[in-house]
Short mmCIF file of C-alpha atoms in Angstrom, two decimals:
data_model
loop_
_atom_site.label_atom_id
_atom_site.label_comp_id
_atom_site.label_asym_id
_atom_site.label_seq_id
_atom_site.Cartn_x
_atom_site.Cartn_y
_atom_site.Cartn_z
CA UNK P 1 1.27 56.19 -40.12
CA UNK P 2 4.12 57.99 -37.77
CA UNK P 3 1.51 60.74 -37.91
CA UNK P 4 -0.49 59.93 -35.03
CA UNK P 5 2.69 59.79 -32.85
CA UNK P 6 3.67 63.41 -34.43
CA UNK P 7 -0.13 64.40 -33.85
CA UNK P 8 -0.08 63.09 -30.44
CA UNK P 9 3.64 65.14 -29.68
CA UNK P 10 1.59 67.69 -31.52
CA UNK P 11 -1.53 68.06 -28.79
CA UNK P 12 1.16 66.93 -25.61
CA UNK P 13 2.86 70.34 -26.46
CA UNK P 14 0.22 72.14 -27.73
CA UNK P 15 -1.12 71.71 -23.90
CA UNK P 16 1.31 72.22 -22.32
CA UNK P 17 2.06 75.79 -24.04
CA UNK P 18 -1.24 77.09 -23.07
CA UNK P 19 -1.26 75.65 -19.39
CA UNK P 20 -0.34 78.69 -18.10
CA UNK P 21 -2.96 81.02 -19.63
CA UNK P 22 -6.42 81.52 -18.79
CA UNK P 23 -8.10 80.42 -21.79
CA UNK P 24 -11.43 78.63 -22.67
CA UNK P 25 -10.31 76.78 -26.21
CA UNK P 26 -8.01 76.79 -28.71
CA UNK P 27 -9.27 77.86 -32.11
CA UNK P 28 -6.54 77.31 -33.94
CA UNK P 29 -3.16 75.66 -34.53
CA UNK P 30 -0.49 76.39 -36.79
CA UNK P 31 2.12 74.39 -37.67
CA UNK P 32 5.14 74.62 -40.09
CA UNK P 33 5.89 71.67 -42.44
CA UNK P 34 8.73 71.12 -44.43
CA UNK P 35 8.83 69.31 -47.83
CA UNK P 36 11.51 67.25 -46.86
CA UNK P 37 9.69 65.86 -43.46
CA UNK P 38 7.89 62.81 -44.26
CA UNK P 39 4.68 64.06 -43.72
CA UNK P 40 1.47 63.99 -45.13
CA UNK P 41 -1.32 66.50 -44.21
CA UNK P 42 -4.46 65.14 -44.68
CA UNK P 43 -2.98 62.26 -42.37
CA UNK P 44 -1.80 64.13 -40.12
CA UNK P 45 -5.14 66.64 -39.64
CA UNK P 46 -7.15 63.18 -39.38
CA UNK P 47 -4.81 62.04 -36.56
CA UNK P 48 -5.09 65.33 -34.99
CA UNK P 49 -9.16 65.43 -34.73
CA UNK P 50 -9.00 61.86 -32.82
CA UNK P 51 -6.20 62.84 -30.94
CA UNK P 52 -6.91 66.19 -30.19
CA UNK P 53 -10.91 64.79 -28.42
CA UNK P 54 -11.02 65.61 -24.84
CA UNK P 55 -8.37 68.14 -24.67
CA UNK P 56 -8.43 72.36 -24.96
CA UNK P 57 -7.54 71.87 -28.52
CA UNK P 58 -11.01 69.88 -29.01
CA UNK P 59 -12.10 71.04 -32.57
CA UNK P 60 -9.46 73.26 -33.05
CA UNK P 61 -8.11 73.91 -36.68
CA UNK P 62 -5.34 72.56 -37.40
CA UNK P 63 -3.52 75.52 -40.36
CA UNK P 64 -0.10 73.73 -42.11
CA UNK P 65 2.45 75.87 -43.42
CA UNK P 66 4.07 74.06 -46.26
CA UNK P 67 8.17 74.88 -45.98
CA UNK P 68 9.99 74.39 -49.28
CA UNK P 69 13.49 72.99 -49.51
CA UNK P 70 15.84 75.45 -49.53
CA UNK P 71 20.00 74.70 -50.02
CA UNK P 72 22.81 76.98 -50.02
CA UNK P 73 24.72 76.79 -53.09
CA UNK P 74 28.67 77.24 -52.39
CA UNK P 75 29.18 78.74 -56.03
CA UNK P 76 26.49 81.33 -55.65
CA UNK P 77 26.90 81.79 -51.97
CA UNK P 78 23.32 82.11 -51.41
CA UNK P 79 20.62 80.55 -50.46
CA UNK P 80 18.71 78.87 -53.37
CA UNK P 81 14.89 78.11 -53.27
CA UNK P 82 14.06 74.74 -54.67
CA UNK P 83 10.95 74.30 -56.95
CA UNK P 84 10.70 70.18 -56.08
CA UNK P 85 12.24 68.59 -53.17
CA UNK P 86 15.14 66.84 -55.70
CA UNK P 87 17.31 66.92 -57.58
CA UNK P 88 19.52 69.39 -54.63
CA UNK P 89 20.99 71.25 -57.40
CA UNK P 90 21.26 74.59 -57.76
CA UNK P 91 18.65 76.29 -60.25
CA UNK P 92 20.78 79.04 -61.25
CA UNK P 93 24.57 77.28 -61.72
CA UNK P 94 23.39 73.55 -61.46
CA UNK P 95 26.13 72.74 -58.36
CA UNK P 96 25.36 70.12 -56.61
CA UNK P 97 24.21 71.33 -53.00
CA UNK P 98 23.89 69.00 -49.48
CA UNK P 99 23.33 72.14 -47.52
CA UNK P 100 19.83 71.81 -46.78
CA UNK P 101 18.78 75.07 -44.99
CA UNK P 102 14.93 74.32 -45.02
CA UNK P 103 12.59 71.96 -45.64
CA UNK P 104 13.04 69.55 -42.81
CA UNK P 105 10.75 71.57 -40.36
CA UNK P 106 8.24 70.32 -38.47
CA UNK P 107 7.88 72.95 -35.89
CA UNK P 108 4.38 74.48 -33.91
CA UNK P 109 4.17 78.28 -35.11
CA UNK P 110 1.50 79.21 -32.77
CA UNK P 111 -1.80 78.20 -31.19
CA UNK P 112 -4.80 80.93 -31.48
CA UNK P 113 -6.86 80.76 -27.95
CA UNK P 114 -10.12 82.11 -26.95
CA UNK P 115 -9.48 83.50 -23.39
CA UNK P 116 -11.92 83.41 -20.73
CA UNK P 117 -14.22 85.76 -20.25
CA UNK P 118 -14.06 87.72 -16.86
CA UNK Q 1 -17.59 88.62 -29.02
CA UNK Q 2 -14.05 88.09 -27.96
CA UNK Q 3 -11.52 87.86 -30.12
CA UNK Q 4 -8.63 85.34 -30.22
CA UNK Q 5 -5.43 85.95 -29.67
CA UNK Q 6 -2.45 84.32 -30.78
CA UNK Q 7 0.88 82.70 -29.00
CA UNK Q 8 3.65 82.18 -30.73
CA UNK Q 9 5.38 78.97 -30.02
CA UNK Q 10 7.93 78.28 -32.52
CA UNK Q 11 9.04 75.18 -31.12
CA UNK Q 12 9.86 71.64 -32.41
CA UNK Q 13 6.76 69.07 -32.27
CA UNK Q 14 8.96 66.27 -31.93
CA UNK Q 15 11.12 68.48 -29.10
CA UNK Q 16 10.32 65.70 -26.58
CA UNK Q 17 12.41 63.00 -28.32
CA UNK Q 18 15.12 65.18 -29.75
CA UNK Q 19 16.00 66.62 -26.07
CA UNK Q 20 15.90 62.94 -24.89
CA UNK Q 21 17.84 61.92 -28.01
CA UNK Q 22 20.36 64.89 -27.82
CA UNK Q 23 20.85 63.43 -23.69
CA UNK Q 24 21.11 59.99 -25.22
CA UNK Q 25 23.72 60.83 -27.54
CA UNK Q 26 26.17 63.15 -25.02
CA UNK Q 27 25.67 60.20 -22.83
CA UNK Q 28 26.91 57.61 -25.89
CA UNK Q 29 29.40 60.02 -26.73
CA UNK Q 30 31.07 60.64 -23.16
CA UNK Q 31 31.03 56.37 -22.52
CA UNK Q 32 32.74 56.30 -25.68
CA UNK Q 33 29.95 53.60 -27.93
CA UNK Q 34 29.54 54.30 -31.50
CA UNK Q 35 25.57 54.41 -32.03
CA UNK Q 36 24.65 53.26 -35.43
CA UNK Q 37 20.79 53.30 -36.61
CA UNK Q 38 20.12 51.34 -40.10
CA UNK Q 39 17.25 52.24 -41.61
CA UNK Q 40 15.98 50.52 -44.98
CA UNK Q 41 12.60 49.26 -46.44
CA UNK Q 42 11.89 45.46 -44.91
CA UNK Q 43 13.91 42.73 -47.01
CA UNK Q 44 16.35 45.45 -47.66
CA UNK Q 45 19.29 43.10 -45.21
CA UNK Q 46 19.71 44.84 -42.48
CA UNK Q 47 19.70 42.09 -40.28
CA UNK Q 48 21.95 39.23 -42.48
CA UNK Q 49 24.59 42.54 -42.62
CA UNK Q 50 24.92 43.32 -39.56
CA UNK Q 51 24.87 39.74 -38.06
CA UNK Q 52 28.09 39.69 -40.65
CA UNK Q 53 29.35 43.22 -39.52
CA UNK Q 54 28.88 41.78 -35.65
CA UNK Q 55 30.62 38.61 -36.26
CA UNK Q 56 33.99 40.34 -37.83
CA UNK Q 57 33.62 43.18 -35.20
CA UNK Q 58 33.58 40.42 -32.12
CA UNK Q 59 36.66 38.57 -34.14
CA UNK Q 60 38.32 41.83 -34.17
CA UNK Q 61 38.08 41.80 -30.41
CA UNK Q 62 35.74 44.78 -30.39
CA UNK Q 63 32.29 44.68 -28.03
CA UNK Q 64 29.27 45.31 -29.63
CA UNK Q 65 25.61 45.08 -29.09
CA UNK Q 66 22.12 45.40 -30.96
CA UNK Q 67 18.82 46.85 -30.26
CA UNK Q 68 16.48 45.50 -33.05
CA UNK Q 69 12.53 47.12 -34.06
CA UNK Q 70 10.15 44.99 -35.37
CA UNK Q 71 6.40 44.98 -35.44
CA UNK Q 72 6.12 42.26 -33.84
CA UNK Q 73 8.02 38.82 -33.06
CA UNK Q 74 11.77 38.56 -31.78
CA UNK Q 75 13.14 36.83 -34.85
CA UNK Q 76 15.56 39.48 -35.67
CA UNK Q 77 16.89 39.24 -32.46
CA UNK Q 78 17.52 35.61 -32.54
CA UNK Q 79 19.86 35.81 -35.37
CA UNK Q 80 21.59 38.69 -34.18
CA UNK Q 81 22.05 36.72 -30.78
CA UNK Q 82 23.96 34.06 -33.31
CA UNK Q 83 27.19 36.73 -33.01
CA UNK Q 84 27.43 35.87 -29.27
CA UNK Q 85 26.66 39.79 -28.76
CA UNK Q 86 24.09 40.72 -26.64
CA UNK Q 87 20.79 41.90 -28.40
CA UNK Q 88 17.57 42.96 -27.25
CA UNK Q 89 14.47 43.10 -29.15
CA UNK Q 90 11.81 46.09 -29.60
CA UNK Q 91 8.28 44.83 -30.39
CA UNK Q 92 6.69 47.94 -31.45
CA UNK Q 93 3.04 46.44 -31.73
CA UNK Q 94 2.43 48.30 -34.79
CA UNK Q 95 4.09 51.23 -34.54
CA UNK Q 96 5.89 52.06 -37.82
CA UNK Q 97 8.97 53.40 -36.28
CA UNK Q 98 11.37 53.82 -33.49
CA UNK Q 99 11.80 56.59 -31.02
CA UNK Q 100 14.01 57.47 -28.32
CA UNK Q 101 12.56 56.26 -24.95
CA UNK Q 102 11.93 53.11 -26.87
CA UNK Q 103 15.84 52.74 -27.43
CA UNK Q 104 16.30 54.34 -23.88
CA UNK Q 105 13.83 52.01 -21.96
CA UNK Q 106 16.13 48.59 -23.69
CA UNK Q 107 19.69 49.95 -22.70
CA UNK Q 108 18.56 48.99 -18.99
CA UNK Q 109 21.71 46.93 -17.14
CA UNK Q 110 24.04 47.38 -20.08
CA UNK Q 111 27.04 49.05 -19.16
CA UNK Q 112 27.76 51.54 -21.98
CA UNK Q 113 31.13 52.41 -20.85
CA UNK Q 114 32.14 48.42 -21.76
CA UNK Q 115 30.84 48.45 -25.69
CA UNK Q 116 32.65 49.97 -28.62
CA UNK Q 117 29.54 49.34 -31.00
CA UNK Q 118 25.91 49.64 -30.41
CA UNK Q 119 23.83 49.13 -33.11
CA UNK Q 120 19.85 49.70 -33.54
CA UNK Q 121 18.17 48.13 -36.17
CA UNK Q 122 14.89 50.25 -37.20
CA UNK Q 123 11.91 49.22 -37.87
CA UNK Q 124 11.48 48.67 -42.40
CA UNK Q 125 10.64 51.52 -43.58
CA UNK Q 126 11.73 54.57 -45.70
CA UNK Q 127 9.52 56.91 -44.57
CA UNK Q 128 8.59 57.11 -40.92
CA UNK Q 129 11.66 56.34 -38.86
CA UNK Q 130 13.15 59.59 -40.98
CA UNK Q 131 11.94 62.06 -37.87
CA UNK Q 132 12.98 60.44 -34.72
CA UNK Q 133 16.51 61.04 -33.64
CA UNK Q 134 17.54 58.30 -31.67
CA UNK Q 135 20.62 59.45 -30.63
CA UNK Q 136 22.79 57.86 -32.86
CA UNK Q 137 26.21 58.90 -33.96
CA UNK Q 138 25.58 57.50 -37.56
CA UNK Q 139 22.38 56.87 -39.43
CA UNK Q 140 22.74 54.48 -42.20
CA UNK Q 141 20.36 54.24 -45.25
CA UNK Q 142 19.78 50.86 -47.01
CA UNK Q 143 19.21 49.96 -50.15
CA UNK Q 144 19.17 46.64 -52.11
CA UNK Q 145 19.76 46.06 -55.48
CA UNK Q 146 16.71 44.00 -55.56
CA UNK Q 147 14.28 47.50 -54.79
CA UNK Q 148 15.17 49.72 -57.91
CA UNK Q 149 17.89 52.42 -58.62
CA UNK Q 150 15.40 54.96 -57.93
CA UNK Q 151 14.41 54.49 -53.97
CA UNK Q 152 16.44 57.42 -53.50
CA UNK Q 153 14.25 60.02 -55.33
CA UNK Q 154 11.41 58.35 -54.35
CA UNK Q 155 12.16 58.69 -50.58
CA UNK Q 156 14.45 61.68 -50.73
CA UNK Q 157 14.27 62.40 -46.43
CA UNK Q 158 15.69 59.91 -45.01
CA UNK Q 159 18.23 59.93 -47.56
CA UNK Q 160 18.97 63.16 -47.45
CA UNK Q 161 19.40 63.00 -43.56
CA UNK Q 162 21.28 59.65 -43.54
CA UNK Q 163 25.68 60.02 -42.88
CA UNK Q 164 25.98 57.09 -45.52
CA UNK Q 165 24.34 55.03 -47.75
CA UNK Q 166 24.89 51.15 -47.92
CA UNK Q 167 23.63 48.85 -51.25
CA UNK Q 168 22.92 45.49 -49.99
CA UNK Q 169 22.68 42.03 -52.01
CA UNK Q 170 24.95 42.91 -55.17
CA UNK Q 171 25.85 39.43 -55.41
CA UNK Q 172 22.30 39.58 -57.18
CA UNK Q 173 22.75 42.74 -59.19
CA UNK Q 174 23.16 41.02 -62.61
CA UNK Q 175 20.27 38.88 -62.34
CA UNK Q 176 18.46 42.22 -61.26
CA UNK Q 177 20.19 44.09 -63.87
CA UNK Q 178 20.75 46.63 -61.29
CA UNK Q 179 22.18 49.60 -62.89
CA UNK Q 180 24.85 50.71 -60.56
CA UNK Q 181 25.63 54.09 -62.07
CA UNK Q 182 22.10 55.21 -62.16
CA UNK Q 183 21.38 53.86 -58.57
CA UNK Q 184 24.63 56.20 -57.44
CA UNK Q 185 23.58 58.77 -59.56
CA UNK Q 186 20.02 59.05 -58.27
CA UNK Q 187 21.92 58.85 -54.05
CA UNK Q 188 23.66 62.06 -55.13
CA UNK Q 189 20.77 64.19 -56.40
CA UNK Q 190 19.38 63.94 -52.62
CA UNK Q 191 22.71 63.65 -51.01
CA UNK Q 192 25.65 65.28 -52.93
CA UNK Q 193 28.84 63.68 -51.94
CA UNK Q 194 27.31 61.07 -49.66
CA UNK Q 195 29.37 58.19 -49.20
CA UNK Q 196 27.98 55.00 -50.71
CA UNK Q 197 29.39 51.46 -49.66
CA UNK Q 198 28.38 48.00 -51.75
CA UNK Q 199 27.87 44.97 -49.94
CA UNK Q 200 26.77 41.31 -50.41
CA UNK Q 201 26.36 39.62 -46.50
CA UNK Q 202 25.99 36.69 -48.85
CA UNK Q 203 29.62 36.52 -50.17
CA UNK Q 204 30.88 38.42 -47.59
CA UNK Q 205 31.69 40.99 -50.60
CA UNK Q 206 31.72 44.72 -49.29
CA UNK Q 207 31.70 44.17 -45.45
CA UNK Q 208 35.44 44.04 -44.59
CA UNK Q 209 35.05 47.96 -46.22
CA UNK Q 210 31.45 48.91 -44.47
CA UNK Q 211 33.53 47.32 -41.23
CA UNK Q 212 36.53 49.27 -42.10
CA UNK Q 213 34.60 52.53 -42.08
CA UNK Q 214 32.58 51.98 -39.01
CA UNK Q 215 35.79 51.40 -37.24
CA UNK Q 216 37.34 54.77 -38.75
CA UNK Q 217 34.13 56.54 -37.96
CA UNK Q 218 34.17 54.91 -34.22
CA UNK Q 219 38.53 56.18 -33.70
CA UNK Q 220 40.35 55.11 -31.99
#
């Protein structure tokens, strides 16, 4: 369950990003997750809620992006989209690739605030 | 009604411990320790290879310590201490993993400038530790042949962002019928051209060569 320490990194600088504005709530969070991360999202939205209670991001939604693995293949000298997260093969030529370009993301996009009314 | 408006962030979640763990690791670098973090399912061997690994390092004439995660009692430490290196234990009360200001908050009164090895056993588990950069140098995967050839594909991350991969107890892998190929096989579809070491802490079998490449990956 390493996702209530990622949720609880998650809401620490979630908070912090939206110190400095004047706003009333956060509707919103989203976050991009790579295949190759670990993590699992209906774990990690529960362990958001409970961490989440008592903070701006109270109720907020939490929105995942799923990332797919993505390698560059040194044959094709491209990037190559993976449809599974193994084998790291190239689809098109079948070389073996340990370039992993995405898929090990676990980044916050952006948080979506309701500002204070004046 | 007012409408919401959006921030972009586009910043790390786990940015906390990899700025700490990027400080750690200039900090290990510049003192001139080689950090080493095994991570393997529990029962994998960490600890019976690297009290082995210790013991030839310390004959060697090198200076080496531990840092060992567990859930909970200092066992693993105990043994460790059996290499005459110093070792501290991490009781992570049930957290599945380690993270940096755990590793930071044990290095307290050791002088990193007078070790050649530091070593930090994780906490079992394929899955969790995978995230947390701890600063290390080298991040080792486990595997024994008692677990199946196919741990690998079933637990592709931290393989695929491991340096090296190390099969443990093949002093058992005929009664396990391990099937060595397939196990290899399996490391390079999520790792192409990892390197793989075999070892038995048992017979000793494989741990002159794990030694030998920590040494070579440590220079001179």
């Amino acid at each position: 369950m390493h996702e209530l320490s990622i949720a609880n990194h998650l809401v620490s600088l979630a908070c912090q990003s939206v110190r400095q504005e004047d706003v009333t709530r956060v509707s919103a969070i989203t976050i991009r997750v790579g295949a190759l991360a670990c993590v699992h999202p209906d774990s990690l939205k529960f362990c958001f809620d409970a961490v989440s209670e008592g903070t701006l991001l109270e109720g907020a939604e939490l929105r995942i992006i799923s990332v797919p693995v993505v390698v560059y293949c040194p044959t094709c000298q491209c990037e190559i989209e993976l449809p599974e997260i193994q084998p790291l093969r190239c689809t098109v030529c079948q070389t073996p690739c340990g370039d992993v370009r995405h898929g090990n993301e676990l980044e916050l996009e952006s948080i979506e605030v309701v500002d204070a009314s004046d | 009604m007012i409408e919401p408006r959006i921030l972009a962030v586009r910043t790390k979640i786990l940015k906390k411990n990899d700025e700490l763990a990027r400080r750690m690791r200039a900090e290990f670098v510049a003192s001139g320790v080689l950090v080493t973090n095994l991570v393997s399912s529990p029962g994998t061997g960490k600890t019976a290879l690297l009290l082995e690994t210790m013991k030839l390092l310390i004959d060697r004439g090198r200076r080496v310590a531990a840092i060992v995660g567990d859930l909970e009692t200092d066992n693993d430490a105990r043994r460790l201490a059996e290499s005459g290196a110093p070792v501290r234990q991490i009781m992570t009360h049930g957290c599945c993993h380690l993270e940096a200001d755990m590793v930071r908050d044990h290095l307290d009164g050791w002088d990193l400038g007078q070790l050649d090895y530091l070593f930090i056993e994780n906490v079992g588990n394929l899955v969790c530790p995978t995230s947390w950069d701890l600063g290390e140098s080298l991040r080792v995967a486990l595997l024994s042949v008692t677990e199946g050839e196919d741990k690998p594909l079933k637990y592709p991350g931290l393989f695929n962002t491991s340096d090296v991969a190390v099969i443990t107890k093949i002093d058992l892998s005929r009664a396990c019928e391990f099937d060595r190929g397939l196990a290899l096989k399996n490391i390079e579809a999520v790792r192409p051209g990892m390197v793989v070491l075999e070892t038995s802490a048992k017979t000793g079998g494989g741990v002159t060569e794990w030694t030998d490449f920590l040494e070579q990956k440590k220079g001179p």
